[in-house]
mmCIF file of C-alpha atoms in Angstrom:
data_model
loop_
_atom_site.group_PDB
_atom_site.id
_atom_site.type_symbol
_atom_site.label_atom_id
_atom_site.label_comp_id
_atom_site.label_asym_id
_atom_site.label_seq_id
_atom_site.Cartn_x
_atom_site.Cartn_y
_atom_site.Cartn_z
ATOM 1 C CA MET X 1 151.067 108.536 209.326
ATOM 2 C CA ALA X 2 147.638 110.072 209.040
ATOM 3 C CA ASP X 3 147.397 113.658 210.281
ATOM 4 C CA ARG X 4 144.668 114.996 212.516
ATOM 5 C CA HIS X 5 142.733 116.341 209.469
ATOM 6 C CA THR X 6 142.417 112.837 207.925
ATOM 7 C CA ASP X 7 138.987 111.528 207.755
ATOM 8 C CA ILE X 8 139.638 108.158 206.409
ATOM 9 C CA LEU X 9 142.884 106.040 206.500
ATOM 10 C CA ILE X 10 143.418 103.366 203.786
ATOM 11 C CA VAL X 11 145.950 100.692 204.269
ATOM 12 C CA GLY X 12 147.283 99.532 200.884
ATOM 13 C CA GLY X 13 148.201 101.726 197.944
ATOM 14 C CA GLY X 14 147.378 99.310 195.159
ATOM 15 C CA VAL X 15 144.770 99.602 192.630
ATOM 16 C CA VAL X 16 141.877 98.999 195.173
ATOM 17 C CA GLY X 17 143.380 101.531 197.816
ATOM 18 C CA TRP X 18 143.943 104.242 195.211
ATOM 19 C CA ASN X 19 140.528 103.797 193.624
ATOM 20 C CA ALA X 20 138.832 103.908 196.931
ATOM 21 C CA ALA X 21 140.729 107.008 197.765
ATOM 22 C CA TYR X 22 139.841 108.651 194.612
ATOM 23 C CA GLN X 23 136.069 107.831 195.174
ATOM 24 C CA LEU X 24 136.206 108.984 198.722
ATOM 25 C CA ARG X 25 137.914 112.425 197.841
ATOM 26 C CA ALA X 26 135.320 112.868 195.141
ATOM 27 C CA ARG X 27 132.717 112.695 197.783
ATOM 28 C CA GLY X 28 134.521 115.233 199.956
ATOM 29 C CA ARG X 29 136.276 113.130 202.394
ATOM 30 C CA SER X 30 139.967 113.593 203.507
ATOM 31 C CA VAL X 31 141.937 110.478 202.767
ATOM 32 C CA THR X 32 145.458 109.204 203.597
ATOM 33 C CA ILE X 33 146.982 106.060 202.049
ATOM 34 C CA VAL X 34 149.744 104.255 203.730
ATOM 35 C CA ASP X 35 151.729 101.354 202.002
ATOM 36 C CA ALA X 36 154.689 99.505 202.772
ATOM 37 C CA SER X 37 156.257 100.244 199.471
ATOM 38 C CA SER X 38 156.694 103.539 197.563
ATOM 39 C CA PHE X 39 154.120 104.721 194.952
ATOM 40 C CA GLY X 40 154.815 103.268 191.519
ATOM 41 C CA SER X 41 156.837 100.165 192.674
ATOM 42 C CA SER X 42 154.022 97.520 192.624
ATOM 43 C CA CYS X 43 151.986 95.450 190.196
ATOM 44 C CA SER X 44 149.117 98.005 190.402
ATOM 45 C CA PHE X 45 151.493 100.556 188.797
ATOM 46 C CA ASP X 46 152.507 98.007 186.065
ATOM 47 C CA ASN X 47 148.860 97.621 185.387
ATOM 48 C CA ALA X 48 148.180 101.226 185.135
ATOM 49 C CA GLY X 49 145.961 101.167 188.136
ATOM 50 C CA GLN X 50 143.285 98.842 186.653
ATOM 51 C CA LEU X 51 142.123 95.376 186.621
ATOM 52 C CA VAL X 52 143.402 94.322 183.289
ATOM 53 C CA PRO X 53 140.629 93.198 181.004
ATOM 54 C CA SER X 54 142.729 90.676 179.151
ATOM 55 C CA HIS X 55 142.954 88.402 182.245
ATOM 56 C CA MET X 56 139.440 87.079 182.329
ATOM 57 C CA GLU X 57 140.359 83.565 183.153
ATOM 58 C CA PRO X 58 141.016 83.045 186.766
ATOM 59 C CA LEU X 59 144.450 82.072 187.851
ATOM 60 C CA CYS X 60 143.334 78.750 189.333
ATOM 61 C CA ALA X 61 142.814 77.125 185.972
ATOM 62 C CA PRO X 62 143.365 73.417 185.100
ATOM 63 C CA GLY X 63 147.093 72.574 184.832
ATOM 64 C CA VAL X 64 148.226 75.632 186.886
ATOM 65 C CA THR X 65 149.111 73.489 189.839
ATOM 66 C CA TRP X 66 151.466 71.273 187.919
ATOM 67 C CA GLN X 67 152.970 74.332 186.145
ATOM 68 C CA ALA X 68 153.647 76.102 189.401
ATOM 69 C CA LEU X 69 155.403 72.870 190.745
ATOM 70 C CA ARG X 70 157.696 72.840 187.601
ATOM 71 C CA TRP X 71 158.426 76.535 188.056
ATOM 72 C CA MET X 72 159.408 76.127 191.707
ATOM 73 C CA LEU X 73 162.399 74.002 190.502
ATOM 74 C CA SER X 74 163.539 76.910 188.126
ATOM 75 C CA ALA X 75 165.651 79.700 189.280
ATOM 76 C CA THR X 76 164.328 81.922 186.621
ATOM 77 C CA SER X 77 160.767 81.177 187.211
ATOM 78 C CA PRO X 78 158.112 84.035 187.482
ATOM 79 C CA PHE X 79 156.658 82.210 190.435
ATOM 80 C CA LYS X 80 158.238 81.675 193.766
ATOM 81 C CA LEU X 81 156.684 80.045 196.925
ATOM 82 C CA HIS X 82 158.498 79.599 200.125
ATOM 83 C CA LEU X 83 156.925 76.397 201.551
ATOM 84 C CA ARG X 84 156.744 76.363 205.340
ATOM 85 C CA ALA X 85 154.937 74.692 208.096
ATOM 86 C CA ASP X 86 151.986 77.099 208.103
ATOM 87 C CA LEU X 87 148.322 75.828 208.391
ATOM 88 C CA ASP X 88 146.828 79.027 206.832
ATOM 89 C CA LEU X 89 149.255 78.574 203.757
ATOM 90 C CA LEU X 90 148.415 74.881 203.407
ATOM 91 C CA ARG X 91 144.681 75.517 203.690
ATOM 92 C CA TRP X 92 144.912 78.286 201.040
ATOM 93 C CA LEU X 93 146.907 75.978 198.688
ATOM 94 C CA TRP X 94 144.427 73.075 199.225
ATOM 95 C CA THR X 95 141.483 75.402 198.424
ATOM 96 C CA PHE X 96 143.328 76.815 195.357
ATOM 97 C CA TRP X 97 143.973 73.323 194.147
ATOM 98 C CA ARG X 98 140.496 72.324 194.511
ATOM 99 C CA HIS X 99 139.311 75.224 192.407
ATOM 100 C CA CYS X 100 141.601 74.418 189.451
ATOM 101 C CA THR X 101 138.756 72.886 187.464
ATOM 102 C CA ARG X 102 137.173 73.709 184.040
ATOM 103 C CA LYS X 103 133.779 74.019 185.952
ATOM 104 C CA HIS X 104 135.143 76.790 188.225
ATOM 105 C CA VAL X 105 136.924 78.660 185.435
ATOM 106 C CA ASP X 106 133.851 78.638 183.202
ATOM 107 C CA ALA X 107 131.808 80.024 186.108
ATOM 108 C CA CYS X 108 134.238 82.714 186.813
ATOM 109 C CA ILE X 109 135.030 84.022 183.330
ATOM 110 C CA PRO X 110 131.705 85.850 182.848
ATOM 111 C CA LEU X 111 132.031 87.467 186.217
ATOM 112 C CA LEU X 112 135.582 88.555 185.773
ATOM 113 C CA ALA X 113 134.814 89.772 182.262
ATOM 114 C CA ARG X 114 132.105 92.053 183.487
ATOM 115 C CA LEU X 115 134.202 93.277 186.369
ATOM 116 C CA GLN X 116 137.212 94.075 184.214
ATOM 117 C CA LEU X 117 135.316 95.681 181.338
ATOM 118 C CA GLU X 118 133.495 97.807 183.767
ATOM 119 C CA ASN X 119 136.814 98.829 185.342
ATOM 120 C CA LYS X 120 138.039 99.747 181.863
ATOM 121 C CA HIS X 121 134.996 101.987 181.253
ATOM 122 C CA LEU X 122 135.385 103.808 184.576
ATOM 123 C CA LEU X 123 139.182 104.318 183.819
ATOM 124 C CA VAL X 124 138.419 105.869 180.374
ATOM 125 C CA GLU X 125 135.718 108.089 182.047
ATOM 126 C CA ARG X 126 138.114 109.250 184.671
ATOM 127 C CA VAL X 127 140.958 110.043 182.220
ATOM 128 C CA GLU X 128 138.485 112.096 180.097
ATOM 129 C CA ARG X 129 136.773 113.880 183.214
ATOM 130 C CA GLU X 130 140.208 114.674 184.817
ATOM 131 C CA LYS X 131 141.790 115.483 181.421
ATOM 132 C CA LEU X 132 144.688 113.161 182.172
ATOM 133 C CA ASP X 133 147.554 113.166 179.869
ATOM 134 C CA CYS X 134 148.569 109.601 180.632
ATOM 135 C CA GLY X 135 148.915 108.104 177.224
ATOM 136 C CA LEU X 136 145.871 105.968 177.390
ATOM 137 C CA GLU X 137 145.239 104.306 174.058
ATOM 138 C CA GLN X 138 142.125 102.185 173.122
ATOM 139 C CA ARG X 139 143.112 99.757 170.609
ATOM 140 C CA GLY X 140 140.616 96.944 171.274
ATOM 141 C CA LEU X 141 141.256 93.430 172.711
ATOM 142 C CA LEU X 142 141.962 90.305 170.796
ATOM 143 C CA LEU X 143 141.837 86.907 172.680
ATOM 144 C CA LEU X 144 142.861 83.804 171.153
ATOM 145 C CA SER X 145 142.165 80.253 172.279
ATOM 146 C CA ARG X 146 143.151 76.738 171.305
ATOM 147 C CA GLU X 147 139.813 75.521 172.512
ATOM 148 C CA PRO X 148 136.758 75.773 170.205
ATOM 149 C CA ASP X 149 134.538 77.380 172.951
#
């Protein structure tokens, strides 16, 4: 719970919440973050608090829907979805499916690439400015594709 000295309360302690808190604190604001889980137990921790620059293709790519349906039949799948009678979930699934097109992917990649590479730049800048000993290594990025473009 936020104390009486907290200027801003951020709900959600993932990559967005922590980065927002960092920027607000740098501007002199008092910030408290609340999250349902403990620090270091979410995917934001596994991604080292960054939007990973190697994931430039959006999740809603051609073929993903059928792969997800196959995964739902496997007990060892990395994907789980508990289907239920929920209009919001059905609307989201329908919208996701409609965006699983090459045209949508091609439109998103340049935007996601810029966002993720700028995020990487800011992360490196922060590590240097704060003199963080966090094991950050810059080895480059190699992306391979079966497609000629």
